[in-house]
Amino acid sequence: MGIDSYFYIDDSLLQAENFDLAVQNTEKVKTFIESVGFDINIEKSVFIPTNRIIFLGYIIDSVLFKVFLPEEKVRKIIELSNKMLKAHKVSIRSLAQLTGLYSSAHYAVQYAHLFHRYLDLDKTQALHGSVFLPQNTTEYHRTPQNTTEH
């Protein structure tokens, strides 16, 4: 078709040199997608060309040539960060959730990977702790035999 497009599972982005071409391309892609049997979620779709759109969870601004985090994600990062700052002890799951949010922000936030470096190290260190396994579990006793027998 010769259309600049980006597809990822259930998200897509089209781009064009001008508004009219964008409208034409959108209609062509919409028609094609429906012709091969896919359903388009009309409520979640944007058919009118825009300079600012959410794609893969980020706000893409084609005028400023920048990527932003949606307000909801920013709020979630701030809330979880403040909760962690007030806590004396946090679960590894909470720490992993926060480092995951920071990690996913790296496309939109310059140096985001530096914000969670030490938190990630703490998480990794905590995951290296010992776990006590019950001695009477038959799966553990069978495993050495199963790995050596062919």
mmCIF file of C-alpha atoms in Angstrom:
data_model
loop_
_atom_site.group_PDB
_atom_site.id
_atom_site.type_symbol
_atom_site.label_atom_id
_atom_site.label_comp_id
_atom_site.label_asym_id
_atom_site.label_seq_id
_atom_site.Cartn_x
_atom_site.Cartn_y
_atom_site.Cartn_z
ATOM 1 C CA MET A 1 0.000 0.000 0.000
ATOM 2 C CA GLY A 2 2.949 2.355 0.519
ATOM 3 C CA ILE A 3 1.577 3.703 3.807
ATOM 4 C CA ASP A 4 3.823 4.542 6.763
ATOM 5 C CA SER A 5 2.312 2.390 9.469
ATOM 6 C CA TYR A 6 3.308 0.707 12.716
ATOM 7 C CA PHE A 7 1.349 -2.259 14.034
ATOM 8 C CA TYR A 8 1.810 -4.012 17.335
ATOM 9 C CA ILE A 9 -0.733 -6.660 18.382
ATOM 10 C CA ASP A 10 -3.759 -4.472 19.174
ATOM 11 C CA ASP A 11 -2.283 -1.022 18.586
ATOM 12 C CA SER A 12 -1.366 0.776 15.384
ATOM 13 C CA LEU A 13 -0.103 4.139 14.219
ATOM 14 C CA LEU A 14 -0.255 5.683 10.749
ATOM 15 C CA GLN A 15 1.647 8.731 9.586
ATOM 16 C CA ALA A 16 1.461 10.861 6.471
ATOM 17 C CA GLU A 17 2.919 14.061 5.052
ATOM 18 C CA ASN A 18 -0.329 16.019 5.274
ATOM 19 C CA PHE A 19 -3.875 15.904 6.636
ATOM 20 C CA ASP A 20 -5.598 14.813 3.402
ATOM 21 C CA LEU A 21 -3.149 11.972 2.779
ATOM 22 C CA ALA A 22 -3.552 10.868 6.395
ATOM 23 C CA VAL A 23 -7.346 10.710 5.952
ATOM 24 C CA GLN A 24 -6.977 8.679 2.729
ATOM 25 C CA ASN A 25 -4.435 6.298 4.277
ATOM 26 C CA THR A 26 -6.586 5.802 7.363
ATOM 27 C CA GLU A 27 -9.578 4.840 5.221
ATOM 28 C CA LYS A 28 -7.474 2.435 3.106
ATOM 29 C CA VAL A 29 -6.018 0.719 6.179
ATOM 30 C CA LYS A 30 -9.424 0.552 7.889
ATOM 31 C CA THR A 31 -10.961 -1.034 4.776
ATOM 32 C CA PHE A 32 -8.083 -3.505 4.442
ATOM 33 C CA ILE A 33 -8.162 -4.563 8.106
ATOM 34 C CA GLU A 34 -11.905 -5.187 7.924
ATOM 35 C CA SER A 35 -11.576 -7.044 4.589
ATOM 36 C CA VAL A 36 -9.217 -9.621 6.111
ATOM 37 C CA GLY A 37 -11.644 -10.287 8.946
ATOM 38 C CA PHE A 38 -10.361 -8.202 11.839
ATOM 39 C CA ASP A 39 -12.714 -6.174 14.005
ATOM 40 C CA ILE A 40 -11.823 -2.570 14.757
ATOM 41 C CA ASN A 41 -12.680 -1.208 18.186
ATOM 42 C CA ILE A 42 -14.354 2.025 17.103
ATOM 43 C CA GLU A 43 -14.439 3.497 20.650
ATOM 44 C CA LYS A 44 -10.670 3.120 21.073
ATOM 45 C CA SER A 45 -9.757 4.190 17.544
ATOM 46 C CA VAL A 46 -8.868 7.655 16.255
ATOM 47 C CA PHE A 47 -9.821 8.113 12.601
ATOM 48 C CA ILE A 48 -9.247 11.870 12.367
ATOM 49 C CA PRO A 49 -5.564 12.763 11.931
ATOM 50 C CA THR A 50 -3.998 14.386 14.971
ATOM 51 C CA ASN A 51 -0.568 15.641 16.007
ATOM 52 C CA ARG A 52 -0.787 14.066 19.453
ATOM 53 C CA ILE A 53 -1.886 10.465 20.059
ATOM 54 C CA ILE A 54 -1.457 7.619 22.525
ATOM 55 C CA PHE A 55 0.459 4.694 21.020
ATOM 56 C CA LEU A 56 1.708 1.700 23.013
ATOM 57 C CA GLY A 57 0.959 3.534 26.252
ATOM 58 C CA TYR A 58 2.896 6.700 25.410
ATOM 59 C CA ILE A 59 1.783 10.079 24.113
ATOM 60 C CA ILE A 60 3.452 10.726 20.754
ATOM 61 C CA ASP A 61 3.637 14.398 19.734
ATOM 62 C CA SER A 62 4.571 14.829 16.062
ATOM 63 C CA VAL A 63 4.866 18.625 16.298
ATOM 64 C CA LEU A 64 7.269 18.730 19.249
ATOM 65 C CA PHE A 65 8.901 15.422 18.204
ATOM 66 C CA LYS A 66 8.605 14.202 21.774
ATOM 67 C CA VAL A 67 7.223 11.246 23.671
ATOM 68 C CA PHE A 68 5.375 11.802 26.958
ATOM 69 C CA LEU A 69 3.972 9.642 29.716
ATOM 70 C CA PRO A 70 0.202 9.765 30.149
ATOM 71 C CA GLU A 71 -0.956 11.526 33.343
ATOM 72 C CA GLU A 72 -2.240 8.248 34.790
ATOM 73 C CA LYS A 73 1.205 6.642 34.559
ATOM 74 C CA VAL A 74 2.891 9.728 36.043
ATOM 75 C CA ARG A 75 0.389 9.727 38.918
ATOM 76 C CA LYS A 76 0.971 6.006 39.527
ATOM 77 C CA ILE A 77 4.765 6.457 39.654
ATOM 78 C CA ILE A 78 4.480 9.405 42.065
ATOM 79 C CA GLU A 79 1.971 7.598 44.304
ATOM 80 C CA LEU A 80 4.024 4.413 44.529
ATOM 81 C CA SER A 81 7.276 6.353 45.049
ATOM 82 C CA ASN A 82 5.736 8.361 47.907
ATOM 83 C CA LYS A 83 4.312 5.200 49.459
ATOM 84 C CA MET A 84 7.764 3.585 49.366
ATOM 85 C CA LEU A 85 9.427 6.654 50.858
ATOM 86 C CA LYS A 86 7.069 6.530 53.853
ATOM 87 C CA ALA A 87 7.428 2.787 54.423
ATOM 88 C CA HIS A 88 10.081 1.268 56.673
ATOM 89 C CA LYS A 89 9.832 -2.076 54.921
ATOM 90 C CA VAL A 90 8.511 -2.884 51.435
ATOM 91 C CA SER A 91 7.742 -6.137 49.657
ATOM 92 C CA ILE A 92 9.829 -7.300 46.724
ATOM 93 C CA ARG A 93 6.621 -7.257 44.674
ATOM 94 C CA SER A 94 6.086 -3.532 45.410
ATOM 95 C CA LEU A 95 9.710 -2.797 44.622
ATOM 96 C CA ALA A 96 9.438 -4.743 41.353
ATOM 97 C CA GLN A 97 6.259 -2.832 40.477
ATOM 98 C CA LEU A 98 7.990 0.519 40.966
ATOM 99 C CA THR A 99 11.138 -0.470 39.062
ATOM 100 C CA GLY A 100 8.899 -1.800 36.268
ATOM 101 C CA LEU A 101 7.109 1.549 36.048
ATOM 102 C CA TYR A 102 10.422 3.419 35.948
ATOM 103 C CA SER A 103 11.744 1.010 33.351
ATOM 104 C CA SER A 104 8.696 1.449 31.120
ATOM 105 C CA ALA A 105 9.067 5.235 31.360
ATOM 106 C CA HIS A 106 12.488 5.249 29.696
ATOM 107 C CA TYR A 107 11.114 6.127 26.232
ATOM 108 C CA ALA A 108 9.467 9.277 27.573
ATOM 109 C CA VAL A 109 11.725 10.334 30.462
ATOM 110 C CA GLN A 110 15.341 11.207 29.797
ATOM 111 C CA TYR A 111 17.704 9.272 32.099
ATOM 112 C CA ALA A 112 14.791 7.262 33.540
ATOM 113 C CA HIS A 113 17.040 4.222 33.780
ATOM 114 C CA LEU A 114 19.150 6.082 36.342
ATOM 115 C CA PHE A 115 16.145 6.704 38.603
ATOM 116 C CA HIS A 116 15.696 3.044 39.457
ATOM 117 C CA ARG A 117 19.235 1.714 39.288
ATOM 118 C CA TYR A 118 19.727 1.333 43.036
ATOM 119 C CA LEU A 119 16.156 0.126 43.556
ATOM 120 C CA ASP A 120 16.778 -2.556 40.954
ATOM 121 C CA LEU A 121 19.979 -3.602 42.712
ATOM 122 C CA ASP A 122 18.079 -3.835 46.016
ATOM 123 C CA LYS A 123 15.414 -5.960 44.343
ATOM 124 C CA THR A 124 18.005 -8.289 42.802
ATOM 125 C CA GLN A 125 19.815 -8.644 46.121
ATOM 126 C CA ALA A 126 16.554 -9.471 47.913
ATOM 127 C CA LEU A 127 15.717 -12.104 45.299
ATOM 128 C CA HIS A 128 19.037 -13.846 45.985
ATOM 129 C CA GLY A 129 17.887 -14.671 49.509
ATOM 130 C CA SER A 130 17.418 -18.280 50.585
ATOM 131 C CA VAL A 131 14.129 -20.118 50.340
ATOM 132 C CA PHE A 132 13.394 -23.099 52.596
ATOM 133 C CA LEU A 133 11.852 -26.023 50.725
ATOM 134 C CA PRO A 134 9.951 -28.851 52.415
ATOM 135 C CA GLN A 135 12.064 -32.018 52.589
ATOM 136 C CA ASN A 136 9.163 -34.414 52.071
ATOM 137 C CA THR A 137 8.140 -33.126 48.642
ATOM 138 C CA THR A 138 8.513 -36.010 46.201
ATOM 139 C CA GLU A 139 9.196 -33.760 43.194
ATOM 140 C CA TYR A 140 12.474 -32.588 44.699
ATOM 141 C CA HIS A 141 13.572 -36.161 45.402
ATOM 142 C CA ARG A 142 12.733 -37.334 41.877
ATOM 143 C CA THR A 143 14.382 -34.466 40.009
ATOM 144 C CA PRO A 144 18.021 -35.729 40.177
ATOM 145 C CA GLN A 145 16.953 -39.140 38.821
ATOM 146 C CA ASN A 146 14.866 -37.640 36.035
ATOM 147 C CA THR A 147 17.696 -35.454 34.803
ATOM 148 C CA THR A 148 20.183 -38.338 34.490
ATOM 149 C CA GLU A 149 17.882 -41.040 33.069
ATOM 150 C CA HIS A 150 17.171 -40.992 29.335
#
